[in-house]
């Protein structure tokens, strides 16, 4: 079964399948790169099929406050996004983020480019320009 995750620019509602979840991390367009940034923790948990109602305590994601880095551990992979960096580490290998976009912290939340996190977590990614919605098709 495929379930989608829909994240709309400027909205505090993220859809997981037919269910709506209010989040405090609102997606936005990154200045200078025009890339769509989404809240890493909630989106990663939703794509991975975790308990989105408890996304802040998910065991999928580890936060290193000293390094300002979020590590996603899932599917035998370790993916690290570091605030201010335009590369992600995938099992220790550097993977450039498209369009020069970079992970960043906004309002105490880690945000990452929507296409990059989707691809790295194995979701098919789409963009609805009319509604400014990032769509993750999860299998």
Tab-separated table of N, CA and C in Angstrom:
chain	number	residue	atom	x	y	z
A	1	UNK	N	0.836	-1.189	0.000
A	1	UNK	CA	0.000	0.000	0.000
A	1	UNK	C	0.877	1.248	0.000
A	2	UNK	N	0.513	2.230	-0.780
A	2	UNK	CA	1.244	3.479	-0.848
A	2	UNK	C	0.456	4.553	-0.102
A	3	UNK	N	1.146	5.275	0.769
A	3	UNK	CA	0.508	6.371	1.490
A	3	UNK	C	1.340	7.613	1.233
A	4	UNK	N	0.668	8.717	0.987
A	4	UNK	CA	1.440	9.917	0.700
A	4	UNK	C	1.534	10.821	1.915
A	5	UNK	N	2.575	11.661	1.869
A	5	UNK	CA	2.787	12.695	2.874
A	5	UNK	C	2.808	13.997	2.088
A	6	UNK	N	1.987	14.964	2.504
A	6	UNK	CA	1.876	16.235	1.785
A	6	UNK	C	2.210	17.381	2.721
A	7	UNK	N	3.176	18.199	2.265
A	7	UNK	CA	3.689	19.309	3.051
A	7	UNK	C	3.559	20.568	2.203
A	8	UNK	N	2.774	21.543	2.684
A	8	UNK	CA	2.498	22.744	1.904
A	8	UNK	C	3.227	23.949	2.493
A	9	UNK	N	3.859	24.719	1.601
A	9	UNK	CA	4.569	25.927	2.014
A	9	UNK	C	3.634	26.831	2.817
A	10	UNK	N	4.099	27.285	3.979
A	10	UNK	CA	3.355	28.231	4.794
A	10	UNK	C	2.237	27.640	5.631
A	11	UNK	N	2.012	26.330	5.535
A	11	UNK	CA	0.921	25.699	6.287
A	11	UNK	C	1.456	24.942	7.495
A	12	UNK	N	0.712	25.006	8.592
A	12	UNK	CA	1.097	24.236	9.777
A	12	UNK	C	0.390	22.881	9.822
A	13	UNK	N	-0.227	22.497	8.709
A	13	UNK	CA	-0.893	21.198	8.599
A	13	UNK	C	-0.115	20.329	7.609
A	14	UNK	N	0.251	19.135	8.053
A	14	UNK	CA	0.878	18.149	7.174
A	14	UNK	C	-0.082	16.975	7.086
A	15	UNK	N	-0.338	16.537	5.861
A	15	UNK	CA	-1.212	15.388	5.633
A	15	UNK	C	-0.386	14.121	5.532
A	16	UNK	N	-0.791	13.110	6.275
A	16	UNK	CA	-0.210	11.779	6.174
A	16	UNK	C	-1.373	10.876	5.803
A	17	UNK	N	-1.405	10.466	4.536
A	17	UNK	CA	-2.593	9.784	4.027
A	17	UNK	C	-3.748	10.775	4.075
A	18	UNK	N	-4.827	10.396	4.717
A	18	UNK	CA	-5.991	11.279	4.863
A	18	UNK	C	-5.990	12.031	6.191
A	19	UNK	N	-5.011	11.744	7.052
A	19	UNK	CA	-4.982	12.337	8.387
A	19	UNK	C	-4.203	13.650	8.396
A	20	UNK	N	-4.765	14.648	9.079
A	20	UNK	CA	-4.121	15.955	9.212
A	20	UNK	C	-3.411	16.052	10.552
A	21	UNK	N	-2.194	16.601	10.522
A	21	UNK	CA	-1.434	16.811	11.743
A	21	UNK	C	-0.966	18.254	11.791
A	22	UNK	N	-1.253	18.927	12.901
A	22	UNK	CA	-0.783	20.292	13.082
A	22	UNK	C	0.645	20.233	13.615
A	23	UNK	N	1.538	20.978	12.975
A	23	UNK	CA	2.948	20.967	13.363
A	23	UNK	C	3.408	22.384	13.679
A	24	UNK	N	4.475	22.492	14.456
A	24	UNK	CA	5.002	23.824	14.756
A	24	UNK	C	6.169	24.177	13.842
A	25	UNK	N	6.523	23.275	12.942
A	25	UNK	CA	7.567	23.537	11.962
A	25	UNK	C	6.940	23.776	10.600
A	26	UNK	N	6.848	25.031	10.199
A	26	UNK	CA	6.138	25.387	8.976
A	26	UNK	C	7.111	25.433	7.791
A	27	UNK	N	6.822	24.667	6.725
A	27	UNK	CA	7.677	24.653	5.537
A	27	UNK	C	7.775	26.033	4.886
A	28	UNK	N	8.919	26.295	4.261
A	28	UNK	CA	9.149	27.598	3.633
A	28	UNK	C	10.143	27.466	2.482
A	29	UNK	N	10.285	28.553	1.729
A	29	UNK	CA	11.260	28.614	0.637
A	29	UNK	C	12.538	29.253	1.183
A	30	UNK	N	13.663	28.585	0.983
A	30	UNK	CA	14.949	29.069	1.487
A	30	UNK	C	15.434	30.255	0.653
A	31	UNK	N	15.789	31.336	1.346
A	31	UNK	CA	16.349	32.511	0.672
A	31	UNK	C	17.628	32.130	-0.064
A	32	UNK	N	17.769	32.640	-1.270
A	32	UNK	CA	18.981	32.451	-2.039
A	32	UNK	C	19.045	31.172	-2.853
A	33	UNK	N	18.267	30.143	-2.477
A	33	UNK	CA	18.309	28.888	-3.237
A	33	UNK	C	16.957	28.552	-3.861
A	34	UNK	N	15.902	29.211	-3.389
A	34	UNK	CA	14.531	28.922	-3.830
A	34	UNK	C	14.153	27.462	-3.630
A	35	UNK	N	14.781	26.804	-2.682
A	35	UNK	CA	14.472	25.412	-2.367
A	35	UNK	C	13.422	25.345	-1.266
A	36	UNK	N	12.560	24.357	-1.364
A	36	UNK	CA	11.547	24.135	-0.345
A	36	UNK	C	12.167	23.388	0.822
A	37	UNK	N	12.060	23.975	2.019
A	37	UNK	CA	12.585	23.322	3.216
A	37	UNK	C	11.431	22.832	4.077
A	38	UNK	N	11.612	21.626	4.620
A	38	UNK	CA	10.587	20.997	5.450
A	38	UNK	C	11.196	20.611	6.794
A	39	UNK	N	10.358	20.508	7.830
A	39	UNK	CA	10.877	20.102	9.137
A	39	UNK	C	11.343	18.642	9.093
A	40	UNK	N	12.621	18.434	9.336
A	40	UNK	CA	13.227	17.112	9.197
A	40	UNK	C	12.539	16.049	10.036
A	41	UNK	N	12.383	16.283	11.312
A	41	UNK	CA	11.918	15.225	12.215
A	41	UNK	C	10.538	14.713	11.819
A	42	UNK	N	9.560	15.588	11.684
A	42	UNK	CA	8.199	15.140	11.383
A	42	UNK	C	8.152	14.445	10.029
A	43	UNK	N	8.768	15.044	9.011
A	43	UNK	CA	8.716	14.479	7.667
A	43	UNK	C	9.416	13.116	7.623
A	44	UNK	N	10.575	12.998	8.245
A	44	UNK	CA	11.287	11.716	8.248
A	44	UNK	C	10.457	10.632	8.923
A	45	UNK	N	9.879	10.935	10.063
A	45	UNK	CA	9.063	9.957	10.782
A	45	UNK	C	7.849	9.560	9.943
A	46	UNK	N	7.208	10.537	9.300
A	46	UNK	CA	6.040	10.240	8.458
A	46	UNK	C	6.430	9.342	7.285
A	47	UNK	N	7.529	9.652	6.601
A	47	UNK	CA	7.968	8.839	5.460
A	47	UNK	C	8.331	7.424	5.911
A	48	UNK	N	8.956	7.312	7.067
A	48	UNK	CA	9.405	6.010	7.559
A	48	UNK	C	8.301	5.188	8.212
A	49	UNK	N	7.109	5.776	8.345
A	49	UNK	CA	5.985	5.035	8.912
A	49	UNK	C	5.984	4.980	10.421
A	50	UNK	N	6.672	5.924	11.046
A	50	UNK	CA	6.714	5.970	12.499
A	50	UNK	C	5.494	6.658	13.081
A	51	UNK	N	5.485	6.805	14.380
A	51	UNK	CA	4.376	7.438	15.097
A	51	UNK	C	4.540	8.954	15.030
A	52	UNK	N	3.862	9.584	14.076
A	52	UNK	CA	4.019	11.021	13.888
A	52	UNK	C	3.485	11.826	15.067
A	53	UNK	N	2.584	11.244	15.835
A	53	UNK	CA	2.072	11.968	17.003
A	53	UNK	C	3.145	12.116	18.072
A	54	UNK	N	4.158	11.274	18.027
A	54	UNK	CA	5.286	11.363	18.956
A	54	UNK	C	6.593	11.578	18.197
A	55	UNK	N	6.531	12.355	17.107
A	55	UNK	CA	7.709	12.556	16.254
A	55	UNK	C	8.891	13.133	17.027
A	56	UNK	N	8.626	13.988	18.014
A	56	UNK	CA	9.723	14.617	18.752
A	56	UNK	C	10.528	13.630	19.585
A	57	UNK	N	9.983	12.453	19.825
A	57	UNK	CA	10.715	11.461	20.617
A	57	UNK	C	11.043	10.215	19.807
A	58	UNK	N	10.946	10.316	18.494
A	58	UNK	CA	11.176	9.159	17.630
A	58	UNK	C	12.599	8.628	17.762
A	59	UNK	N	12.715	7.318	17.759
A	59	UNK	CA	14.034	6.689	17.821
A	59	UNK	C	14.724	6.682	16.456
A	60	UNK	N	14.023	7.088	15.383
A	60	UNK	CA	14.615	7.161	14.045
A	60	UNK	C	15.649	8.282	13.946
A	61	UNK	N	15.482	9.327	14.781
A	61	UNK	CA	16.303	10.531	14.631
A	61	UNK	C	17.055	10.819	15.921
A	62	UNK	N	18.337	11.090	15.760
A	62	UNK	CA	19.182	11.500	16.892
A	62	UNK	C	19.650	12.923	16.626
A	63	UNK	N	19.665	13.749	17.665
A	63	UNK	CA	20.089	15.135	17.542
A	63	UNK	C	21.377	15.343	18.301
A	64	UNK	N	22.358	15.963	17.671
A	64	UNK	CA	23.622	16.316	18.300
A	64	UNK	C	23.662	17.840	18.381
A	65	UNK	N	23.378	18.381	19.564
A	65	UNK	CA	23.284	19.836	19.708
A	65	UNK	C	24.636	20.519	19.539
A	66	UNK	N	25.710	19.864	19.917
A	66	UNK	CA	27.038	20.468	19.771
A	66	UNK	C	27.399	20.640	18.290
A	67	UNK	N	27.086	19.646	17.484
A	67	UNK	CA	27.400	19.682	16.053
A	67	UNK	C	26.274	20.292	15.222
A	68	UNK	N	25.111	20.491	15.865
A	68	UNK	CA	23.908	20.951	15.154
A	68	UNK	C	23.614	20.030	13.971
A	69	UNK	N	23.582	18.720	14.298
A	69	UNK	CA	23.392	17.698	13.271
A	69	UNK	C	22.278	16.743	13.673
A	70	UNK	N	21.463	16.388	12.689
A	70	UNK	CA	20.408	15.396	12.879
A	70	UNK	C	20.801	14.147	12.112
A	71	UNK	N	20.738	13.007	12.794
A	71	UNK	CA	21.060	11.730	12.179
A	71	UNK	C	19.796	10.893	12.088
A	72	UNK	N	19.478	10.438	10.887
A	72	UNK	CA	18.338	9.557	10.660
A	72	UNK	C	18.908	8.158	10.479
A	73	UNK	N	18.408	7.220	11.268
A	73	UNK	CA	18.865	5.841	11.179
A	73	UNK	C	17.655	4.992	10.796
A	74	UNK	N	17.693	4.456	9.563
A	74	UNK	CA	16.564	3.663	9.088
A	74	UNK	C	16.958	2.845	7.878
A	75	UNK	N	16.362	1.684	7.757
A	75	UNK	CA	16.587	0.849	6.580
A	75	UNK	C	18.038	0.484	6.358
A	76	UNK	N	18.786	0.346	7.450
A	76	UNK	CA	20.199	0.005	7.329
A	76	UNK	C	21.078	1.159	6.887
A	77	UNK	N	20.511	2.371	6.842
A	77	UNK	CA	21.253	3.559	6.410
A	77	UNK	C	21.368	4.553	7.556
A	78	UNK	N	22.465	5.309	7.518
A	78	UNK	CA	22.630	6.429	8.435
A	78	UNK	C	22.788	7.689	7.585
A	79	UNK	N	21.870	8.640	7.786
A	79	UNK	CA	21.856	9.880	7.011
A	79	UNK	C	22.023	11.032	7.990
A	80	UNK	N	23.008	11.894	7.733
A	80	UNK	CA	23.279	13.015	8.634
A	80	UNK	C	23.135	14.331	7.879
A	81	UNK	N	22.296	15.207	8.419
A	81	UNK	CA	22.176	16.578	7.942
A	81	UNK	C	22.742	17.486	9.020
A	82	UNK	N	23.615	18.412	8.622
A	82	UNK	CA	24.212	19.358	9.553
A	82	UNK	C	23.798	20.771	9.161
A	83	UNK	N	23.360	21.548	10.146
A	83	UNK	CA	22.924	22.926	9.882
A	83	UNK	C	24.053	23.698	9.202
A	84	UNK	N	23.696	24.405	8.121
A	84	UNK	CA	24.649	25.213	7.389
A	84	UNK	C	25.396	24.467	6.296
A	85	UNK	N	25.214	23.151	6.220
A	85	UNK	CA	25.940	22.351	5.240
A	85	UNK	C	25.080	22.058	4.012
A	86	UNK	N	25.730	22.092	2.839
A	86	UNK	CA	25.022	21.766	1.601
A	86	UNK	C	25.338	20.342	1.135
A	87	UNK	N	25.774	19.505	2.066
A	87	UNK	CA	25.945	18.081	1.798
A	87	UNK	C	25.283	17.289	2.923
A	88	UNK	N	24.823	16.108	2.567
A	88	UNK	CA	24.335	15.155	3.568
A	88	UNK	C	25.340	14.015	3.595
A	89	UNK	N	25.544	13.439	4.742
A	89	UNK	CA	26.393	12.256	4.837
A	89	UNK	C	25.489	11.031	4.818
A	90	UNK	N	25.729	10.147	3.864
A	90	UNK	CA	24.965	8.911	3.760
A	90	UNK	C	25.943	7.772	3.971
A	91	UNK	N	25.816	7.118	5.119
A	91	UNK	CA	26.766	6.071	5.508
A	91	UNK	C	28.204	6.566	5.395
A	92	UNK	N	28.414	7.814	5.809
A	92	UNK	CA	29.743	8.396	5.841
A	92	UNK	C	30.208	9.027	4.539
A	93	UNK	N	29.467	8.849	3.467
A	93	UNK	CA	29.830	9.418	2.162
A	93	UNK	C	29.098	10.730	1.937
A	94	UNK	N	29.830	11.746	1.462
A	94	UNK	CA	29.207	13.045	1.188
A	94	UNK	C	28.321	12.974	-0.047
A	95	UNK	N	27.095	13.497	0.105
A	95	UNK	CA	26.144	13.568	-0.999
A	95	UNK	C	25.696	15.020	-1.115
A	96	UNK	N	26.066	15.708	-2.207
A	96	UNK	CA	25.696	17.117	-2.357
A	96	UNK	C	24.177	17.300	-2.415
A	97	UNK	N	23.715	18.382	-1.815
A	97	UNK	CA	22.307	18.749	-1.875
A	97	UNK	C	22.102	19.604	-3.123
A	98	UNK	N	21.041	19.311	-3.880
A	98	UNK	CA	20.754	20.018	-5.132
A	98	UNK	C	20.586	21.514	-4.932
A	99	UNK	N	20.904	22.265	-5.980
A	99	UNK	CA	20.665	23.716	-6.071
A	99	UNK	C	21.431	24.549	-5.048
A	100	UNK	N	22.437	23.970	-4.413
A	100	UNK	CA	23.190	24.716	-3.413
A	100	UNK	C	22.420	24.930	-2.124
A	101	UNK	N	21.289	24.257	-1.993
A	101	UNK	CA	20.486	24.373	-0.768
A	101	UNK	C	21.245	23.743	0.396
A	102	UNK	N	20.843	24.090	1.594
A	102	UNK	CA	21.520	23.564	2.776
A	102	UNK	C	20.525	23.391	3.913
A	103	UNK	N	20.877	22.501	4.824
A	103	UNK	CA	20.075	22.302	6.028
A	103	UNK	C	20.249	23.533	6.913
A	104	UNK	N	19.193	23.895	7.627
A	104	UNK	CA	19.307	25.036	8.532
A	104	UNK	C	18.332	24.907	9.693
A	105	UNK	N	18.651	25.634	10.743
A	105	UNK	CA	17.779	25.658	11.917
A	105	UNK	C	16.979	26.944	11.880
A	106	UNK	N	15.669	26.801	11.973
A	106	UNK	CA	14.752	27.933	12.030
A	106	UNK	C	13.759	27.666	13.145
A	107	UNK	N	13.577	28.639	14.024
A	107	UNK	CA	12.644	28.487	15.152
A	107	UNK	C	12.886	27.190	15.917
A	108	UNK	N	14.148	26.894	16.171
A	108	UNK	CA	14.577	25.727	16.957
A	108	UNK	C	14.257	24.385	16.303
A	109	UNK	N	14.033	24.377	14.997
A	109	UNK	CA	13.757	23.146	14.255
A	109	UNK	C	14.767	22.998	13.123
A	110	UNK	N	15.179	21.763	12.854
A	110	UNK	CA	16.052	21.490	11.710
A	110	UNK	C	15.181	21.341	10.472
A	111	UNK	N	15.530	22.110	9.439
A	111	UNK	CA	14.845	22.054	8.160
A	111	UNK	C	15.814	21.560	7.102
A	112	UNK	N	15.280	20.760	6.162
A	112	UNK	CA	16.100	20.220	5.079
A	112	UNK	C	15.327	20.338	3.765
A	113	UNK	N	16.040	20.350	2.633
A	113	UNK	CA	15.374	20.403	1.330
A	113	UNK	C	14.476	19.182	1.114
A	114	UNK	N	13.262	19.432	0.665
A	114	UNK	CA	12.269	18.366	0.580
A	114	UNK	C	12.660	17.249	-0.378
A	115	UNK	N	13.240	17.568	-1.508
A	115	UNK	CA	13.595	16.508	-2.465
A	115	UNK	C	14.691	15.600	-1.908
A	116	UNK	N	15.660	16.190	-1.241
A	116	UNK	CA	16.792	15.418	-0.736
A	116	UNK	C	16.357	14.406	0.319
A	117	UNK	N	15.572	14.849	1.284
A	117	UNK	CA	15.160	13.918	2.341
A	117	UNK	C	14.274	12.821	1.767
A	118	UNK	N	13.408	13.177	0.828
A	118	UNK	CA	12.549	12.163	0.216
A	118	UNK	C	13.355	11.104	-0.519
A	119	UNK	N	14.272	11.549	-1.374
A	119	UNK	CA	15.102	10.605	-2.132
A	119	UNK	C	15.918	9.708	-1.208
A	120	UNK	N	16.547	10.320	-0.195
A	120	UNK	CA	17.403	9.534	0.690
A	120	UNK	C	16.624	8.520	1.521
A	121	UNK	N	15.344	8.801	1.764
A	121	UNK	CA	14.523	7.863	2.539
A	121	UNK	C	13.712	6.928	1.647
A	122	UNK	N	13.933	6.989	0.337
A	122	UNK	CA	13.307	6.035	-0.567
A	122	UNK	C	11.892	6.351	-1.006
A	123	UNK	N	11.456	7.587	-0.809
A	123	UNK	CA	10.108	7.979	-1.246
A	123	UNK	C	10.187	8.602	-2.632
A	124	UNK	N	9.169	8.360	-3.439
A	124	UNK	CA	9.045	9.088	-4.693
A	124	UNK	C	8.591	10.494	-4.344
A	125	UNK	N	9.194	11.498	-5.000
A	125	UNK	CA	8.942	12.892	-4.644
A	125	UNK	C	8.304	13.619	-5.815
A	126	UNK	N	7.313	14.459	-5.502
A	126	UNK	CA	6.653	15.258	-6.521
A	126	UNK	C	6.403	16.645	-5.943
A	127	UNK	N	6.077	17.591	-6.825
A	127	UNK	CA	5.819	18.976	-6.429
A	127	UNK	C	4.578	19.460	-7.151
A	128	UNK	N	3.623	19.987	-6.401
A	128	UNK	CA	2.422	20.583	-6.985
A	128	UNK	C	2.614	22.091	-6.922
A	129	UNK	N	2.980	22.695	-8.058
A	129	UNK	CA	3.295	24.126	-8.075
A	129	UNK	C	2.058	24.988	-7.829
A	130	UNK	N	0.881	24.512	-8.206
A	130	UNK	CA	-0.345	25.293	-8.010
A	130	UNK	C	-0.643	25.505	-6.525
A	131	UNK	N	-0.386	24.468	-5.708
A	131	UNK	CA	-0.675	24.572	-4.270
A	131	UNK	C	0.582	24.737	-3.431
A	132	UNK	N	1.757	24.729	-4.087
A	132	UNK	CA	3.046	24.801	-3.394
A	132	UNK	C	3.172	23.693	-2.350
A	133	UNK	N	2.908	22.472	-2.828
A	133	UNK	CA	2.911	21.308	-1.953
A	133	UNK	C	3.960	20.297	-2.386
A	134	UNK	N	4.797	19.898	-1.436
A	134	UNK	CA	5.748	18.798	-1.628
A	134	UNK	C	5.004	17.514	-1.314
A	135	UNK	N	5.160	16.534	-2.192
A	135	UNK	CA	4.432	15.270	-2.035
A	135	UNK	C	5.434	14.135	-1.995
A	136	UNK	N	5.301	13.297	-0.990
A	136	UNK	CA	6.121	12.095	-0.851
A	136	UNK	C	5.195	10.891	-1.009
A	137	UNK	N	5.477	10.051	-1.989
A	137	UNK	CA	4.718	8.814	-2.169
A	137	UNK	C	5.512	7.704	-1.514
A	138	UNK	N	4.952	7.168	-0.442
A	138	UNK	CA	5.642	6.196	0.376
A	138	UNK	C	5.073	4.809	0.096
A	139	UNK	N	5.952	3.858	-0.149
A	139	UNK	CA	5.515	2.481	-0.449
A	139	UNK	C	5.557	1.624	0.782
